[in-house]
Amino acid sequence: MGTLVEPALLLLLWQGVWALDIPLEVRQPPTIIKQSMKEHIVDAKDTMVIECEAKGNPHPIFSWRRNGRYYNVARDPQASMRRHSGTLDIYAWNNPEQYEAEYQCVASNMYGSAYSNKIRLRLYRAPVWPREIIEPVVISAGLPLVLSCDPPPGPPKPETYWMSSCSYARPFNWPIQTAFPTMQPVRQDRRVSMGVNGDLYFSNVLFNDSAADYCCNARLPYRNVIQQKMPVVVKVLTTRSVVESTPSWLLPKGSSSTILVLLGEELLIECIAAGVPTPRITWRKDGEDLVVRSPMKVKNFNKMIQIPKASFEDAGEYVCTAENKLGYIEHTITVQVKAAPFWLERPGDLVLAPEEDGRMVCRSDGAPRPTITWFINGEPTDSSTLQPNVEVSGETLVLRSVTTLNNAVYQCNASNQYGYLLANAFVNVLHATPRILGSRNEYLKIIEGSRAFLDCRFFGSPVPELRWSKYGQGNLEGNRFKTHSNGTLEIKSIEVVDQGTYLCVVSNVAGRDENQVHIEVKEPTVIVTRPTDIKVIRGTDVRFECAVKTDATTPVTTTWLKGTKPVTLGWRISMDESNLVIGNTNPADSGNYTCLVQTELEHKSASAHLMVMDRPDPPTDLELSEPQERSVRLSWVPGNSNHNPITDYLVQYDDDDWLPGKWKNLSLYPGDLNSVTLHLLPFTYYEFRVIAINEIGMSRPSRKSTRFQSSGAPPDVIPKNLKGVGTWRNNMEISWEPLAYREWNGPHLKYLVWWRRRDSREEWKNATTKWSKYYIYDADTFTPYELKIQAVNDFGLGPESPVVTGFSGEDRPLTAPLNLRVSDIESNQVTVHWDPVSRNSMMGELKEYKVCMTVYSVRGKID
């Protein structure tokens, strides 16, 4: 078979071929100039159009073949051909399916017949699933799951994707919010992904997978129509622990498989595995680790290899390995690359004078190598159709000493099992006087140092001789001058001395023709002062400079562009000569600015970037997820940083139902995060907002999040300042500081008070109250009690306080001090002594003894 040559390399072979340009007023066989694609998809609701346009002299007559047989368009009331055209219009009011067929257009005149490709007409079919009830999928956590899509086949083949929350039902475990979840794309990762076949694969299911239903959607780019399959609900049964498992293949099955792809088509190789933990996929090719080079891409979390246009080098054995901590498995995919025929050299039209020789070459390649077949005016070449002076030998058709009997359209067909190529090339035998085609006496202005092309396209038969000269003297060829086969004179790096008048002369045995081209050489335009990049803070004035030097005789205009659009001048943005001035800059002014200098001959440009820094734009789309007893995840979409990196995000909250709008700082997070877990108090309503911070300042606050209530919990704070004090001889008042409302952690807060006599073995007594004090009325007088307390709500008991000691109420002492006596009697003082009252008789805490006295004089009692 030999070595295959890929189409990308063939341009080198075609660069020297001269495209024959025959004036239409010259008699010639037909040439197909426009036709529909080989695979032509139409909508039966519209007029079905199959294009076929051709040129020739006389103008061609058109006919059609359908499924290889003559198609009488005139007798079909639902079809017609356009005037002076072969384009077919099919209206198909009834039974449009009958028009799904293979069509071929034939353009004929007295010199031959040209054939279009065989056009396969197919009707567009919208992707419609049956309206069926899909039973819920019930599956245990940890097991693999495949949700089938089975998209309608088309044509064309639809694009598929998966969405969740399709039925707009609120999942049972969604956090308390004012808005229900809306339909959104299924988030794909190493565990969950969509296969090339459209099915959704779960390597293992988690409880969260039952948070919503799932639906497959199909989109047809042809009509931009989207259809949705009936949603399927997934119910995941939780277990105490998920059983770990070794990897197993979900796609493809078994240990080996084969993929056949055509050269130039997209190659997709994928492996999807099940297992717990989720397996990791790695790739090898032909025994070596896979080297990813452009345009190859590894996508879908390493599960798929994508090659946009397959080449022969992409064939081989690909081995995918799925591995987790319990083991690994391998699958070998053998990729075979075949090729529909492609051109190496396609035959070209021949215009020959009588008795000249000619040759057509039809070279193609493919895998397998194509078979070459020649036709004349659509008929196979054999002894009955070939003239005696025509010889067919494989890829080559040779004509010797041609006559007008050889006028025809020759077809070359290169085909293999994967496709075919069809080329038309005519032989036109005639005598024609040379003529120069195109404009006459052109006046060209050329920039010094550039390359000039002087046009002198011509036609004649036999092929005329061509000669270029300057002022009609000498012959221009070599050094900087080159004459192309189509008559064009190329002058490389033109100089001032090249200015002047050039003459093109064509001649053959039938006559001659000539044309003049005048050249004026201009000085090139140069931007001598170029704008430079500028970085400023908002509010600063900036100036871009752009000084230009150009030919003195050439008018020049200077325009400033922002991106690709002209700058709008006004009070803030103006031009100072060719310079651009922008006052009071703001972030919207940031961008690429281009100084565009234009003359009638050329344009030059120079660009610079303006970066206006400002405080960030506020974050958007705040979203709450993953609600827990004392936390919730807050996510947001970062706002524009305005050209200064965001360093921090400040999360604020409002939890005051009575005075809303009093925002408090919750926490500061690094600027590279946009999803954080917030630690909250239980049983509290929250609203959140986020502020972005950079070196310039703080953004405006974001819009507040939806209102969120954290779950309740038992109290975790101990009431403070617990004490017991008697207010009467047989009671005790137990008091404490009540908990603040934010410390309740749940509804119906109460206090559980405990007490017992100290130094006794009696059981603790308790009582529950919603107040901040409690009275004991059956207490013994001035008795020590051990006290403790704990808060309680509907979710349970809080921690107990440390034990403190309190005393019940006091009473009068039972006895007076005894054994009163005096000593150390002096003239102005005396010492009094007594026996203290016992503790048991004190009936309280001793505060003082009160001493009373009566004063007597020698005459009697004074006081």
Short mmCIF file of C-alpha atoms in Angstrom, two decimals, residues 651-806:
data_model
loop_
_atom_site.label_atom_id
_atom_site.label_comp_id
_atom_site.label_asym_id
_atom_site.label_seq_id
_atom_site.Cartn_x
_atom_site.Cartn_y
_atom_site.Cartn_z
CA VAL A 651 -18.40 37.98 56.24
CA GLN A 652 -20.97 39.90 58.25
CA TYR A 653 -24.21 38.72 59.83
CA ASP A 654 -27.47 40.12 61.13
CA ASP A 655 -29.20 38.05 63.82
CA ASP A 656 -31.41 40.66 65.48
CA ASP A 657 -35.10 40.12 64.82
CA TRP A 658 -36.12 43.25 66.74
CA LEU A 659 -33.67 45.70 65.18
CA PRO A 660 -32.79 44.32 61.71
CA GLY A 661 -29.97 45.93 59.76
CA LYS A 662 -27.45 45.95 62.62
CA TRP A 663 -24.65 44.08 60.84
CA LYS A 664 -21.83 42.56 62.84
CA ASN A 665 -18.50 41.15 61.70
CA LEU A 666 -18.36 37.35 61.78
CA SER A 667 -14.96 36.47 60.34
CA LEU A 668 -12.27 37.47 57.84
CA TYR A 669 -11.25 34.94 55.14
CA PRO A 670 -8.42 34.85 52.56
CA GLY A 671 -9.15 36.38 49.17
CA ASP A 672 -8.64 33.15 47.24
CA LEU A 673 -11.74 31.55 48.84
CA ASN A 674 -15.32 31.85 47.67
CA SER A 675 -16.86 29.13 49.82
CA VAL A 676 -16.45 28.93 53.62
CA THR A 677 -18.01 27.14 56.56
CA LEU A 678 -19.54 29.57 59.07
CA HIS A 679 -19.69 28.58 62.73
CA LEU A 680 -22.96 29.75 64.27
CA LEU A 681 -24.99 29.79 67.44
CA PRO A 682 -27.80 27.23 67.59
CA PHE A 683 -31.46 28.18 67.18
CA THR A 684 -30.72 31.59 65.65
CA TYR A 685 -31.98 33.30 62.52
CA TYR A 686 -29.16 34.65 60.36
CA GLU A 687 -28.72 36.75 57.26
CA PHE A 688 -25.26 37.12 55.78
CA ARG A 689 -23.46 39.49 53.46
CA VAL A 690 -19.90 39.58 52.17
CA ILE A 691 -17.47 42.46 51.61
CA ALA A 692 -14.41 42.11 49.36
CA ILE A 693 -11.19 43.88 50.34
CA ASN A 694 -8.10 44.83 48.33
CA GLU A 695 -5.29 47.34 48.81
CA ILE A 696 -7.47 50.16 47.50
CA GLY A 697 -10.32 49.61 49.95
CA MET A 698 -13.49 47.71 50.78
CA SER A 699 -16.25 46.93 48.30
CA ARG A 700 -19.85 47.78 48.88
CA PRO A 701 -21.59 44.97 50.81
CA SER A 702 -23.12 42.23 48.73
CA ARG A 703 -26.84 41.69 48.70
CA LYS A 704 -27.85 39.76 51.79
CA SER A 705 -28.32 36.01 51.66
CA THR A 706 -31.59 34.23 52.18
CA ARG A 707 -32.70 33.98 55.81
CA PHE A 708 -31.36 30.91 57.57
CA GLN A 709 -32.16 29.35 60.96
CA SER A 710 -29.59 27.14 62.62
CA SER A 711 -30.75 23.98 64.37
CA GLY A 712 -31.41 23.97 68.12
CA ALA A 713 -29.16 22.38 70.78
CA PRO A 714 -29.03 22.02 74.55
CA PRO A 715 -27.69 25.10 76.34
CA ASP A 716 -23.94 25.20 76.65
CA VAL A 717 -23.66 28.14 79.08
CA ILE A 718 -23.90 27.86 82.91
CA PRO A 719 -25.95 30.53 84.71
CA LYS A 720 -23.58 32.83 86.60
CA ASN A 721 -23.49 34.20 90.18
CA LEU A 722 -25.43 31.35 91.77
CA LYS A 723 -26.08 32.07 95.49
CA GLY A 724 -28.47 31.15 98.32
CA VAL A 725 -29.57 33.70 100.96
CA GLY A 726 -32.29 33.37 103.59
CA THR A 727 -34.88 36.12 103.85
CA TRP A 728 -36.82 34.51 106.75
CA ARG A 729 -35.93 32.07 109.46
CA ASN A 730 -37.13 28.96 107.57
CA ASN A 731 -36.52 29.87 103.90
CA MET A 732 -33.73 30.42 101.42
CA GLU A 733 -33.77 32.49 98.22
CA ILE A 734 -31.67 30.85 95.47
CA SER A 735 -30.80 33.37 92.72
CA TRP A 736 -28.61 33.58 89.55
CA GLU A 737 -28.06 35.69 86.47
CA PRO A 738 -30.42 34.59 83.64
CA LEU A 739 -28.95 33.57 80.27
CA ALA A 740 -29.01 36.08 77.45
CA TYR A 741 -31.42 35.18 74.64
CA ARG A 742 -28.49 34.33 72.32
CA GLU A 743 -27.38 31.71 74.87
CA TRP A 744 -30.69 29.82 74.94
CA ASN A 745 -29.79 27.49 72.01
CA GLY A 746 -33.42 26.47 71.73
CA PRO A 747 -37.01 27.28 72.71
CA HIS A 748 -38.63 27.24 76.18
CA LEU A 749 -35.55 27.90 78.29
CA LYS A 750 -35.88 26.95 81.96
CA TYR A 751 -33.55 26.46 84.92
CA LEU A 752 -33.14 23.24 86.88
CA VAL A 753 -32.18 24.15 90.48
CA TRP A 754 -30.61 21.54 92.79
CA TRP A 755 -30.10 21.73 96.61
CA ARG A 756 -29.39 19.60 99.67
CA ARG A 757 -28.15 20.12 103.28
CA ARG A 758 -24.41 20.26 103.47
CA ASP A 759 -22.62 17.49 105.30
CA SER A 760 -25.59 15.18 104.96
CA ARG A 761 -26.22 12.09 102.95
CA GLU A 762 -29.64 13.09 101.74
CA GLU A 763 -30.51 13.01 98.01
CA TRP A 764 -30.41 16.15 95.90
CA LYS A 765 -33.72 17.89 95.58
CA ASN A 766 -34.55 19.86 92.44
CA ALA A 767 -37.10 22.16 90.91
CA THR A 768 -37.56 23.73 87.49
CA THR A 769 -38.41 27.37 86.96
CA LYS A 770 -38.37 29.86 84.13
CA TRP A 771 -37.46 32.73 86.50
CA SER A 772 -34.06 33.80 87.81
CA LYS A 773 -34.71 32.90 91.49
CA TYR A 774 -36.29 30.10 93.49
CA TYR A 775 -37.43 29.96 97.18
CA ILE A 776 -37.12 27.05 99.62
CA TYR A 777 -39.66 27.35 102.49
CA ASP A 778 -39.07 24.23 104.56
CA ALA A 779 -35.46 24.96 105.46
CA ASP A 780 -34.03 24.70 108.95
CA THR A 781 -32.92 27.99 110.43
CA PHE A 782 -29.45 29.13 109.37
CA THR A 783 -28.51 25.80 107.79
CA PRO A 784 -25.80 25.47 105.07
CA TYR A 785 -27.03 24.04 101.78
CA GLU A 786 -25.13 22.84 98.71
CA LEU A 787 -26.50 24.42 95.55
CA LYS A 788 -26.05 23.85 91.78
CA ILE A 789 -27.96 24.83 88.64
CA GLN A 790 -28.20 24.05 84.94
CA ALA A 791 -30.15 25.52 82.03
CA VAL A 792 -32.55 23.32 80.06
CA ASN A 793 -34.50 23.77 76.79
CA ASP A 794 -36.52 21.58 74.45
CA PHE A 795 -33.31 20.02 73.12
CA GLY A 796 -31.93 18.93 76.49
CA LEU A 797 -29.94 19.79 79.59
CA GLY A 798 -27.00 22.16 79.69
CA PRO A 799 -23.87 21.65 81.82
CA GLU A 800 -24.13 21.71 85.62
CA SER A 801 -22.64 24.58 87.56
CA PRO A 802 -20.01 24.03 90.27
CA VAL A 803 -21.49 23.43 93.74
CA VAL A 804 -21.76 26.55 95.93
CA THR A 805 -22.89 26.93 99.54
CA GLY A 806 -25.84 29.03 100.66
#
